[in-house]
mmCIF file of C-alpha atoms in Angstrom:
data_model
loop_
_atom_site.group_PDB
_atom_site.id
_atom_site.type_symbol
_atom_site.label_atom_id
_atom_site.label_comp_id
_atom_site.label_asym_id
_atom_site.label_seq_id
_atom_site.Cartn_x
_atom_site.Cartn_y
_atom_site.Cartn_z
ATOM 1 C CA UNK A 87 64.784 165.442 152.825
ATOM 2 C CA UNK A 88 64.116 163.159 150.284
ATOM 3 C CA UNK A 89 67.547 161.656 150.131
ATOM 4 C CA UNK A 90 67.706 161.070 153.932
ATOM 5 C CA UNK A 91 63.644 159.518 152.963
ATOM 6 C CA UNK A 92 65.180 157.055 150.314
ATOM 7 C CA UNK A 93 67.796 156.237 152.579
ATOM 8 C CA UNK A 94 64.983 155.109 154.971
ATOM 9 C CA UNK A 95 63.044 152.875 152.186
ATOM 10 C CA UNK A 96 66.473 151.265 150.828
ATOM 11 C CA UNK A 97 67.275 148.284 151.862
ATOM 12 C CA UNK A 98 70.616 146.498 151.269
ATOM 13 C CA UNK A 99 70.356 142.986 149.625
ATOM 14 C CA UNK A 100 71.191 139.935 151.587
ATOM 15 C CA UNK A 101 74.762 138.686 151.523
ATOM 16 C CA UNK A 102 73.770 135.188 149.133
ATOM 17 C CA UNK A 103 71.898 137.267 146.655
ATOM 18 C CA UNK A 104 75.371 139.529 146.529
ATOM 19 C CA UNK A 105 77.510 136.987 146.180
ATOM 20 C CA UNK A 106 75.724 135.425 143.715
ATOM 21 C CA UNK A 107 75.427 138.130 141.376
ATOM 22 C CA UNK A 108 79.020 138.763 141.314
ATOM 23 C CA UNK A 109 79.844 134.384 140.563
ATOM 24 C CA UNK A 110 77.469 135.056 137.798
ATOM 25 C CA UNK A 111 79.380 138.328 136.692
ATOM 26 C CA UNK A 112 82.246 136.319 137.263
ATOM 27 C CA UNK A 113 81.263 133.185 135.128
ATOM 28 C CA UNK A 114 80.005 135.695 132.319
ATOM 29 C CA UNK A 115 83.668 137.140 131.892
ATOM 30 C CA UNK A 116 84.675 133.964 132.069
ATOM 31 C CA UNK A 117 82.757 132.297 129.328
ATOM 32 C CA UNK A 118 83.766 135.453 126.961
ATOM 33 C CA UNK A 119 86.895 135.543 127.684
ATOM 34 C CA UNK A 120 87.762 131.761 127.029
ATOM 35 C CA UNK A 121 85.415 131.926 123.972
ATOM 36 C CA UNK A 122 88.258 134.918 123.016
ATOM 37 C CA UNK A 123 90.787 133.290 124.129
ATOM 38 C CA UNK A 124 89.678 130.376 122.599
ATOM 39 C CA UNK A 125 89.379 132.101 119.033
ATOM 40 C CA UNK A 126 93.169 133.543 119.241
ATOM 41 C CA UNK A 127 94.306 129.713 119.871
ATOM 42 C CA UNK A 128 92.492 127.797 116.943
ATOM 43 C CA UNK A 129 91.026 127.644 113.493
ATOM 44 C CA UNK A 130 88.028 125.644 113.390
ATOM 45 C CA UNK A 131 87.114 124.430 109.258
ATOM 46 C CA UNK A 132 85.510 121.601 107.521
ATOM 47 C CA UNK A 133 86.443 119.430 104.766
ATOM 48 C CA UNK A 134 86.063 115.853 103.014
ATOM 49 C CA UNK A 135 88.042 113.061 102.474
ATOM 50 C CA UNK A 136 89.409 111.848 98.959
ATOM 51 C CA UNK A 137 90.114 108.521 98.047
ATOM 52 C CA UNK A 138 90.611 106.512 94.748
ATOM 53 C CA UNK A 139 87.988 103.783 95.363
ATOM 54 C CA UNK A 140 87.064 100.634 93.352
ATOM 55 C CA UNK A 141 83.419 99.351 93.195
ATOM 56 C CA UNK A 142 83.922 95.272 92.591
ATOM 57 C CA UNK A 143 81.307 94.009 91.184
ATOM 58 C CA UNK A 144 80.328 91.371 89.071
ATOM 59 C CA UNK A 145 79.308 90.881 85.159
ATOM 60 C CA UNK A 146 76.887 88.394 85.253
ATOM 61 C CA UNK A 147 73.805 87.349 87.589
ATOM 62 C CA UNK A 148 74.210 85.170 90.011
ATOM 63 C CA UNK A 149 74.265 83.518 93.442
ATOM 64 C CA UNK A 150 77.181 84.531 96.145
ATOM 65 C CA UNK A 151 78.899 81.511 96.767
ATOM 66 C CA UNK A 152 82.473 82.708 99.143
ATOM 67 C CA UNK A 153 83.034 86.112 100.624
ATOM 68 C CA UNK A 154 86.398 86.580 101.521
ATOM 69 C CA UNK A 155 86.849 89.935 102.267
ATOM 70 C CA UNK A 156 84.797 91.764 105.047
ATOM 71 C CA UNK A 157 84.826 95.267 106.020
ATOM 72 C CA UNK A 158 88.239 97.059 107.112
ATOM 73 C CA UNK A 159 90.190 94.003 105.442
ATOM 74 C CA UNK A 160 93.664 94.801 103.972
ATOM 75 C CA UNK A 161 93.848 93.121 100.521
ATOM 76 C CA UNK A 162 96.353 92.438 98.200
ATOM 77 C CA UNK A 163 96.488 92.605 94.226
ATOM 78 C CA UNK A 164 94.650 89.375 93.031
ATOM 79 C CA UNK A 165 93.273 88.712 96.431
ATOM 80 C CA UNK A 166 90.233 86.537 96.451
ATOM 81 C CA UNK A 167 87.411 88.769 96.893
ATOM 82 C CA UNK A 168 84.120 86.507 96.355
ATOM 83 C CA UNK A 169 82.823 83.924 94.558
ATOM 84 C CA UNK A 170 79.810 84.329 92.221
ATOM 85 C CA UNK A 171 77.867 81.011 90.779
ATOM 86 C CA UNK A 172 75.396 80.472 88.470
ATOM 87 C CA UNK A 173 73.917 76.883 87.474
ATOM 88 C CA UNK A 174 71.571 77.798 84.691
ATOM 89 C CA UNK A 175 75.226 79.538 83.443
ATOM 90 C CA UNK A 176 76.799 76.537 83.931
ATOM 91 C CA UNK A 177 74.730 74.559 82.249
ATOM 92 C CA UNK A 178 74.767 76.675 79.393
ATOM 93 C CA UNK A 179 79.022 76.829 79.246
ATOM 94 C CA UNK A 180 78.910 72.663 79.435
ATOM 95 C CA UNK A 181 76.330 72.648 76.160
ATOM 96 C CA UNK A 182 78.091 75.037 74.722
ATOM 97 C CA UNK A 183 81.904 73.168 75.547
ATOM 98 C CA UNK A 184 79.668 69.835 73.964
ATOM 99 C CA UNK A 185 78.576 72.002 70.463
ATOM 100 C CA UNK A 186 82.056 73.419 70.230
ATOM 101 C CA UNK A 187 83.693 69.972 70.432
ATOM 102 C CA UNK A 188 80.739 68.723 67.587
ATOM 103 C CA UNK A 189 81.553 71.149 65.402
ATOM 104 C CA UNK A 190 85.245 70.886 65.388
ATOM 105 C CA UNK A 191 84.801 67.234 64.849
ATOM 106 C CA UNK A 192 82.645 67.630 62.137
ATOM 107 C CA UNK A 193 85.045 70.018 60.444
ATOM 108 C CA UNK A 194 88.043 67.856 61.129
ATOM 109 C CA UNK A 195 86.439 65.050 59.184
ATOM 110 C CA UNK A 196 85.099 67.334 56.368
ATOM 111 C CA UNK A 197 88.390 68.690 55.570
ATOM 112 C CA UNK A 198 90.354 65.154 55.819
ATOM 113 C CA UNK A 199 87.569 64.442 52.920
ATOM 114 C CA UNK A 200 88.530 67.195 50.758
ATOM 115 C CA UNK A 201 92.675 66.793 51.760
ATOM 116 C CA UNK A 202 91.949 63.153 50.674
ATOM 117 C CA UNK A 203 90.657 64.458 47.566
ATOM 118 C CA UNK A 204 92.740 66.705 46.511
ATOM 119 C CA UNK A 205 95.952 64.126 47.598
ATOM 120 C CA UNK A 206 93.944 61.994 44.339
ATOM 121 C CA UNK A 207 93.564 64.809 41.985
ATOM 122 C CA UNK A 208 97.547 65.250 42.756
ATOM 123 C CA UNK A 209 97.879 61.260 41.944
ATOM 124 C CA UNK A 210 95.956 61.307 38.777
ATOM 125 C CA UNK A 211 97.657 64.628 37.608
ATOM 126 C CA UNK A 212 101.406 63.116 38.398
ATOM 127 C CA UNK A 213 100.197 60.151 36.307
ATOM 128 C CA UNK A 214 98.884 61.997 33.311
ATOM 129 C CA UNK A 215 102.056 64.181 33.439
ATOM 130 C CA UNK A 216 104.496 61.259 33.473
ATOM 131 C CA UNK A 217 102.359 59.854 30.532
ATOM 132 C CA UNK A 218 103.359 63.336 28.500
ATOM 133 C CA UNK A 219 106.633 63.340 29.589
ATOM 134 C CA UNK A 220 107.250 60.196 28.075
ATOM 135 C CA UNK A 221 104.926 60.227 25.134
ATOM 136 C CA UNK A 222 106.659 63.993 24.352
ATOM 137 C CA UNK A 223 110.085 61.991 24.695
ATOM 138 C CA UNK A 224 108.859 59.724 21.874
ATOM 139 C CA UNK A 225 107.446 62.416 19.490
ATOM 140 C CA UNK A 226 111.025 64.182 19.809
ATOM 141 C CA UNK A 227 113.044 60.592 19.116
ATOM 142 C CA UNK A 228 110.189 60.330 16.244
ATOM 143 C CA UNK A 229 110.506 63.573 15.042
ATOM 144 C CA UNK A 230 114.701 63.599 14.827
ATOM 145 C CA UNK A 231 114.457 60.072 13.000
ATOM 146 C CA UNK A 232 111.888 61.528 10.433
ATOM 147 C CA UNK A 233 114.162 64.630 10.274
ATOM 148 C CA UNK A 234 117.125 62.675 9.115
ATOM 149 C CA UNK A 235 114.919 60.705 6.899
ATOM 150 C CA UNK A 236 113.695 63.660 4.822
ATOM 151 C CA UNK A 237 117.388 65.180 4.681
ATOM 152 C CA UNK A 238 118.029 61.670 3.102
ATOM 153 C CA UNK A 239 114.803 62.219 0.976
ATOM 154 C CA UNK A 240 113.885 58.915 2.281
ATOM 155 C CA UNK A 241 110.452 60.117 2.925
ATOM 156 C CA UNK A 242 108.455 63.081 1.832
ATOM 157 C CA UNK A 243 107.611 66.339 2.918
ATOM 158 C CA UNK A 244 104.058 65.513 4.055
ATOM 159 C CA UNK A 245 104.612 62.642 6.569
ATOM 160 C CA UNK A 246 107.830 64.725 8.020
ATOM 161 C CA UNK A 247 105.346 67.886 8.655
ATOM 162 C CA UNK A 248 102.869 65.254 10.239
ATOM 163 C CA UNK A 249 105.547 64.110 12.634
ATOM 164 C CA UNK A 250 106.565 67.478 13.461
ATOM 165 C CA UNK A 251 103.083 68.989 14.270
ATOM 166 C CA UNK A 252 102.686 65.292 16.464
ATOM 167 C CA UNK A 253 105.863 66.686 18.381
ATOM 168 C CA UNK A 254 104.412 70.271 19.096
ATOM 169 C CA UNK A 255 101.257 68.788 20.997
ATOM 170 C CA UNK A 256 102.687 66.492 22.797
ATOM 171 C CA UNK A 257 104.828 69.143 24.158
ATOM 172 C CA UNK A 258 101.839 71.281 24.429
ATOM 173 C CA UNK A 259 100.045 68.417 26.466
ATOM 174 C CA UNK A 260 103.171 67.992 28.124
ATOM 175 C CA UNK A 261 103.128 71.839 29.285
ATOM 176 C CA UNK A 262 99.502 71.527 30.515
ATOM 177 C CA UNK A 263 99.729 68.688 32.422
ATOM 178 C CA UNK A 264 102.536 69.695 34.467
ATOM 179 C CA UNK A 265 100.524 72.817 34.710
ATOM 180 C CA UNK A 266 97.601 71.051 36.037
ATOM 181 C CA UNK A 267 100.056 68.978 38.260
ATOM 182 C CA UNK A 268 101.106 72.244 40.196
ATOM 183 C CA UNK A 269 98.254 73.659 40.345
ATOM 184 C CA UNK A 270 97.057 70.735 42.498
ATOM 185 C CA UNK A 271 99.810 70.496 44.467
ATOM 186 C CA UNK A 272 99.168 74.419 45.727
ATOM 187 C CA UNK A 273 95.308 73.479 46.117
ATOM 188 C CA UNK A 274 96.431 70.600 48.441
ATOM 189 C CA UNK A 275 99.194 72.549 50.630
ATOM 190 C CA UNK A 276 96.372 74.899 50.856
ATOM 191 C CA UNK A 277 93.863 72.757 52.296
ATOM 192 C CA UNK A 278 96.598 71.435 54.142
ATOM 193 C CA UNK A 279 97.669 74.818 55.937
ATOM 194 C CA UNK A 280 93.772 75.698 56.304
ATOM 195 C CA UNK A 281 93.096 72.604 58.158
ATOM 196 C CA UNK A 282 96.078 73.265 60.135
ATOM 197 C CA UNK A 283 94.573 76.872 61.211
ATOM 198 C CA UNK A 284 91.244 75.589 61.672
ATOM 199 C CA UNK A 285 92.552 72.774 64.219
ATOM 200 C CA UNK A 286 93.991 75.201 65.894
ATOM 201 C CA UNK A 287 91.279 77.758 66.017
ATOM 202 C CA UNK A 288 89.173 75.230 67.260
ATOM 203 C CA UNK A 289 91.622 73.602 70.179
ATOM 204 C CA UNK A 290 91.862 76.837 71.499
ATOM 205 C CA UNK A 291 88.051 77.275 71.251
ATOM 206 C CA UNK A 292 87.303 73.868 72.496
ATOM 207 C CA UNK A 293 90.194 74.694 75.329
ATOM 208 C CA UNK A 294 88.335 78.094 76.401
ATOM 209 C CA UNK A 295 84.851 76.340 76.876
ATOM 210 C CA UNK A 296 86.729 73.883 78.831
ATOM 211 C CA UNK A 297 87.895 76.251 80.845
ATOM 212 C CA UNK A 298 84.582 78.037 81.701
ATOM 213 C CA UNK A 299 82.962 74.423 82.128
ATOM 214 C CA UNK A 300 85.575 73.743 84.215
ATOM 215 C CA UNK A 301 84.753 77.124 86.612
ATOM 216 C CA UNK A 302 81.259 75.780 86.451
ATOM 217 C CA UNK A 303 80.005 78.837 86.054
ATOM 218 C CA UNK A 304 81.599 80.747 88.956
ATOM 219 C CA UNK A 305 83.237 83.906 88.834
ATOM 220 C CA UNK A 306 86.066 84.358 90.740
ATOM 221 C CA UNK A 307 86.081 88.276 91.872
ATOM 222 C CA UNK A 308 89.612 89.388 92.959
ATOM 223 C CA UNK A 309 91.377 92.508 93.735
ATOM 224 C CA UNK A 310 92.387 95.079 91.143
ATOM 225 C CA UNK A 311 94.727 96.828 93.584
ATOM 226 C CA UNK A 312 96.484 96.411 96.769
ATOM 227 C CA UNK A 313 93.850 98.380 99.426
ATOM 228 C CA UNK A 314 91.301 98.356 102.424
ATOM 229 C CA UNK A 315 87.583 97.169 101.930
ATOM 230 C CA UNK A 316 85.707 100.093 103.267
ATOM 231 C CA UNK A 317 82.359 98.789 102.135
ATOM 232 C CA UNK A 318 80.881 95.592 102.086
ATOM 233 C CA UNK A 319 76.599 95.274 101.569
ATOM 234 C CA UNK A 320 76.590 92.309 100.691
ATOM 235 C CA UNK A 321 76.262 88.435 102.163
ATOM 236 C CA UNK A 322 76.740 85.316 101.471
ATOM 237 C CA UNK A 323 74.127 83.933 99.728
ATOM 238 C CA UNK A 324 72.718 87.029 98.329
ATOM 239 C CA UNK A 325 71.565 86.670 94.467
ATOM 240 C CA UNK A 326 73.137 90.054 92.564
ATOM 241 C CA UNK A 327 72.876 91.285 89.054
ATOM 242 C CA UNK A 328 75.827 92.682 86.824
ATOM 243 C CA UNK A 329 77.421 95.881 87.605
ATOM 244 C CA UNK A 330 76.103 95.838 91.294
ATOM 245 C CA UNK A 331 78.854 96.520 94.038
ATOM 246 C CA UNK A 332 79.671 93.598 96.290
ATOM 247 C CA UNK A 333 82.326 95.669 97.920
ATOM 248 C CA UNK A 334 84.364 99.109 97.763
ATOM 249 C CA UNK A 335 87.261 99.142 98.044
ATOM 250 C CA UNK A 336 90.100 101.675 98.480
ATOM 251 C CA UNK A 337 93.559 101.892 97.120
ATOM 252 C CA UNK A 338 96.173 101.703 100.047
ATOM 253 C CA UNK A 339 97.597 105.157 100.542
ATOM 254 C CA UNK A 340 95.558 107.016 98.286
ATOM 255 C CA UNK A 341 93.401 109.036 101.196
ATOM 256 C CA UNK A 342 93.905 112.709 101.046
ATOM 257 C CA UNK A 343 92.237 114.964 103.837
ATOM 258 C CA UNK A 344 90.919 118.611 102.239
ATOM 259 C CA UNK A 345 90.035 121.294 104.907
ATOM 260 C CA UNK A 346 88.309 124.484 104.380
ATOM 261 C CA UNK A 347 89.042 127.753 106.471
ATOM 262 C CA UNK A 348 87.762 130.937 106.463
ATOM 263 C CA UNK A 349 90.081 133.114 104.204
ATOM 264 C CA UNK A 350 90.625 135.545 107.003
ATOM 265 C CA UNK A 351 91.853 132.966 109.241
ATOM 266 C CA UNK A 352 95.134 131.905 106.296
ATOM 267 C CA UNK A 353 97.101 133.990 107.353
ATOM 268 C CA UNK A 354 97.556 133.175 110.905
ATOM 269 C CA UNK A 355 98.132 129.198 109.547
ATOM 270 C CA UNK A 356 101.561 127.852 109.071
ATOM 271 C CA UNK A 357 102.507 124.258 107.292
ATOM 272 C CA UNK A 358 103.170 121.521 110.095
ATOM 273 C CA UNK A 359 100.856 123.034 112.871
ATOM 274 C CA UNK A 360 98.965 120.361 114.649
ATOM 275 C CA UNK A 361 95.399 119.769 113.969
ATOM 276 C CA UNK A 362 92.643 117.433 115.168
ATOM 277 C CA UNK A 363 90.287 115.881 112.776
ATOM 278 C CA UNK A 364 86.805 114.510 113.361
ATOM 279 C CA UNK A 365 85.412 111.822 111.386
ATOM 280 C CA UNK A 366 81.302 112.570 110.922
ATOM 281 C CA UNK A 367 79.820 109.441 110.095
ATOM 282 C CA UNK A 368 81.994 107.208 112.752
ATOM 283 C CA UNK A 369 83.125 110.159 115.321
ATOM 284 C CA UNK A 370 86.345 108.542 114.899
ATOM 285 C CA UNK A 371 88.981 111.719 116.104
ATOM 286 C CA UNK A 372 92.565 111.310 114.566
ATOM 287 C CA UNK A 373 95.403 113.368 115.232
ATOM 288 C CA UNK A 374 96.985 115.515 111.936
ATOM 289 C CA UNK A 375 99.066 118.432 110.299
ATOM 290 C CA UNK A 376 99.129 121.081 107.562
ATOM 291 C CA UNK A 377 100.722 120.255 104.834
ATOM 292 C CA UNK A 378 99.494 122.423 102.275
ATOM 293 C CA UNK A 379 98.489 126.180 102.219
ATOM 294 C CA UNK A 380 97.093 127.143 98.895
ATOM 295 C CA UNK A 381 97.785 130.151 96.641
ATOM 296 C CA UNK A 382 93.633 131.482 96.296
ATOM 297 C CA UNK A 383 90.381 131.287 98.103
ATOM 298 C CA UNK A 384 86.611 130.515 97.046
ATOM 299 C CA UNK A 385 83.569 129.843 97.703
ATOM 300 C CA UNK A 386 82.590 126.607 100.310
ATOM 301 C CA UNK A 387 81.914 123.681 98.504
ATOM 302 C CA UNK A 388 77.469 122.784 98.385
ATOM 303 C CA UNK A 389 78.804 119.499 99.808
ATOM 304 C CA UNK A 390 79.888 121.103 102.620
ATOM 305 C CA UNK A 391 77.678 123.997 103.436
ATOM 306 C CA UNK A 392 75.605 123.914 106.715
ATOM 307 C CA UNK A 393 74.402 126.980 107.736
ATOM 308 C CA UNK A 394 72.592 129.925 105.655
ATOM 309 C CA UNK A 395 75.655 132.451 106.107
ATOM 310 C CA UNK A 396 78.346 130.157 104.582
ATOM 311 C CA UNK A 397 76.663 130.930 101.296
ATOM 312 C CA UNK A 398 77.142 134.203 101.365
ATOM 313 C CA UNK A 399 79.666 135.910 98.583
ATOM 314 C CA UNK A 400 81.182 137.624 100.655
ATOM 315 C CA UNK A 401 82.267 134.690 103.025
ATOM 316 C CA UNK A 402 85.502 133.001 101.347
ATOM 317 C CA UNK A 403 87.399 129.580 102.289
ATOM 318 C CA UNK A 404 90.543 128.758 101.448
ATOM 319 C CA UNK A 405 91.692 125.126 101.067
ATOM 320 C CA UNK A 406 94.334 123.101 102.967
ATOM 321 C CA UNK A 407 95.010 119.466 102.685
ATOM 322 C CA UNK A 408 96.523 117.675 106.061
ATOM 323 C CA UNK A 409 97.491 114.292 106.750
ATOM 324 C CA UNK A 410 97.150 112.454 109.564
ATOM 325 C CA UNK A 411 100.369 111.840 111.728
ATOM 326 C CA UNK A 412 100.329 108.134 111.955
ATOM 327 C CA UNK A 413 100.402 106.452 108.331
ATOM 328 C CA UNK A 414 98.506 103.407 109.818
ATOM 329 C CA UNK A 415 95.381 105.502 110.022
ATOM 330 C CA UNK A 416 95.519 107.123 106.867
ATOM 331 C CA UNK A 417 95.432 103.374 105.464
ATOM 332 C CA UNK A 418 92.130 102.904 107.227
ATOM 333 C CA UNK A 419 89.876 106.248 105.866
ATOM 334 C CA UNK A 420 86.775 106.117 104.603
ATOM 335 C CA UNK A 421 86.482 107.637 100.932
ATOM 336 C CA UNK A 422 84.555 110.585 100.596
ATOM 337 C CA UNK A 423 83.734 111.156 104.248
ATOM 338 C CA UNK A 424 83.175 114.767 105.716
ATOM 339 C CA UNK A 425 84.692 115.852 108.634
ATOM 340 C CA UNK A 426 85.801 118.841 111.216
ATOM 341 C CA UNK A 427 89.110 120.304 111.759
ATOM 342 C CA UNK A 428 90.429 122.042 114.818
ATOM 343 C CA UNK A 429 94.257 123.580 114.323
ATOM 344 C CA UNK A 430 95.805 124.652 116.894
ATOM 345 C CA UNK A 431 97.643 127.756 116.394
ATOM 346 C CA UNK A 432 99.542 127.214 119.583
ATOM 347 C CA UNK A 433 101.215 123.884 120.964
ATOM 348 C CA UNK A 434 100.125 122.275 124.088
ATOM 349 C CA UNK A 435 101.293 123.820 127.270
ATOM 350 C CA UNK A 436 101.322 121.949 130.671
ATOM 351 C CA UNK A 437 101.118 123.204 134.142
ATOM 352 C CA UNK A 438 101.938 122.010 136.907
ATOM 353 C CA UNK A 439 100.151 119.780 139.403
ATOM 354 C CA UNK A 440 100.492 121.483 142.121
ATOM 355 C CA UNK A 441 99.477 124.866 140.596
ATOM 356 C CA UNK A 442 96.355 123.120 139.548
ATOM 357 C CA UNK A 443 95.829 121.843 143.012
ATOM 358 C CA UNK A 444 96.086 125.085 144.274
ATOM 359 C CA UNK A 445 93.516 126.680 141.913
#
């Protein structure tokens, strides 16, 4: 009785409402099932890009006068980069060219002085030595005459040891004033070979401030290696003190793209499979491979941690490096950028048209 009473009371539901619940029965099943399907097909991970980077930058204050390199520019080794100018600098290099070019004229003419000095000392000394030489020559004729003489006992004892001591200082004076005679001549090829040095200490001195005169004041900022300018603040015009960047730039070929998986997803990777990586700061997407497994997991990197469950211990990563599959790209990378990886465990399967028209 009360069955055949419930049966009364029931009513069936109208066809829509039935045919809706089972498209969203149908849609649910869906969903999970491409979410599982989509899980056995991929490895999702994040990672960073690493670059060896230059920041160019000047080493003194002053005004951008050229900028030759903009953003995305491929450079070459000694490239032109920028101009930097400074007039109070320039200023300073001309007065200081002027002092430089003073100072070695003053020098100059105070050591010609004391060369021309020294080149009379060396006069007067081969004069006073020539005078000994030839007063010694006479003491010894004297001397040998006087010697025969007392042999003879044509004179006595006394005036022969008079001659004799006579002959002993002039060769004493003799001695000295060859003596003093060299020891000019070294003094003058000394000054000599010191003036020499110091004229050429000071043409390369007076040469350098020429030089920087020349630049007046500008600093020519050029390339240290061959690369891409990924950064560029600054414009022309812009005043700029020492040691801040005018651009940044990257060494060609230097990019390297690290990924980071979960470590219960390595095993299902293989080198070479396909993967698609997403640049965050541009959205620029860039087709790549795995070339590296590692050997050991650990923790995600702070840099790279988004949610509260990736710092868990218990959650490991493992890190892979790719590369993307044209070189052209890698060329143009930003330096330390993050970005997302998709691999696809699976390659790319087609179907036909006409199946999908039929679906």
């Amino acid at each position: 009785m009360l069955k055949a009473r419930h049966a009364a009371n029931y009513r069936r539901p109208a066809p829509r409402i039935r045919v809706a619940r089972i498209a969203l029965l149908g849609m649910l099943g869906a969903t999970f099932g491409w979410l599982a399907l989509v899980n056995q097909i991929r490895v999702v991970g994040v990672g960073h890009i690493r670059a060896e980077e230059a920041i160019v930058s000047t080493l003194f204050e002053g005004r951008i006068l050229a900028l030759r390199a903009t953003c995305n520019d491929r450079v070459a080794k000694g490239d032109l980069l920028a101009l930097v100018g400074d007039p109070v600098r320039d200023h300073a290099y001309r007065g200081e060219m002027i002092a430089e070019e003073t100072m070695a004229r003053v020098r100059r003419i105070v050591q010609r002085s004391r060369i021309a000095v020294a080149g009379s000392l060396v006069a007067i000394s081969e004069r006073h030595a020539a005078a000994a030489r030839r007063h010694d020559e006479n003491a010894a004729a004297l001397a040998t005459a006087i010697e025969q003489a007392w042999r003879a006992e044509a004179v006595p004892l006394k005036e022969r040891v008079a001659v004799l001591s006579a002959r002993d200082r002039a060769r004493e004076g003799l001695a000295e004033a060859e003596a003093t005679l060299r020891r000019r001549h070294a003094e003058l090829e000394r000054l000599r070979a010191e003036m020499a040095a110091q004229t050429a200490g000071f043409a390369e001195r007076v040469a350098a401030r020429q030089v920087l005169a020349g630049l007046g004041g500008n600093e020519e900022i050029r390339a240290p290696f061959d690369g891409v300018v990924t950064e560029c603040p600054r414009s022309l015009g812009d005043v700029i003190r020492p040691s801040v960047a005018i651009v940044r730039l990257q060494r060609a070929g230097s990019a390297r793209i690290f990924v980071w998986v979960p470590a219960v997803e390595l095993s299902r990777l293989r080198e070479g499979m396909a993967a698609d990586i997403v640049v965050s700061d541009s959205g620029r997407t860039l087709e790549a491979r795995v070339i590296h497994l590692p050997l050991e997991v650990g923790p995600l990197p702070d840099s790279l941690r988004r949610y509260f469950w990736q710092n868990q211990t218990w959650q490991q990563y493992a890190r892979i490096e790719v590369e993307p599959a044209d070189p052209a790209e890698a060329a143009t990378l930003p330096g330390d950028a993050r970005v997302d990886a998709i691999i696809r465990l699976t390659r790319e399967r087609w179907l036909p048209r006409d199946l999908m028209k039929a679906l």
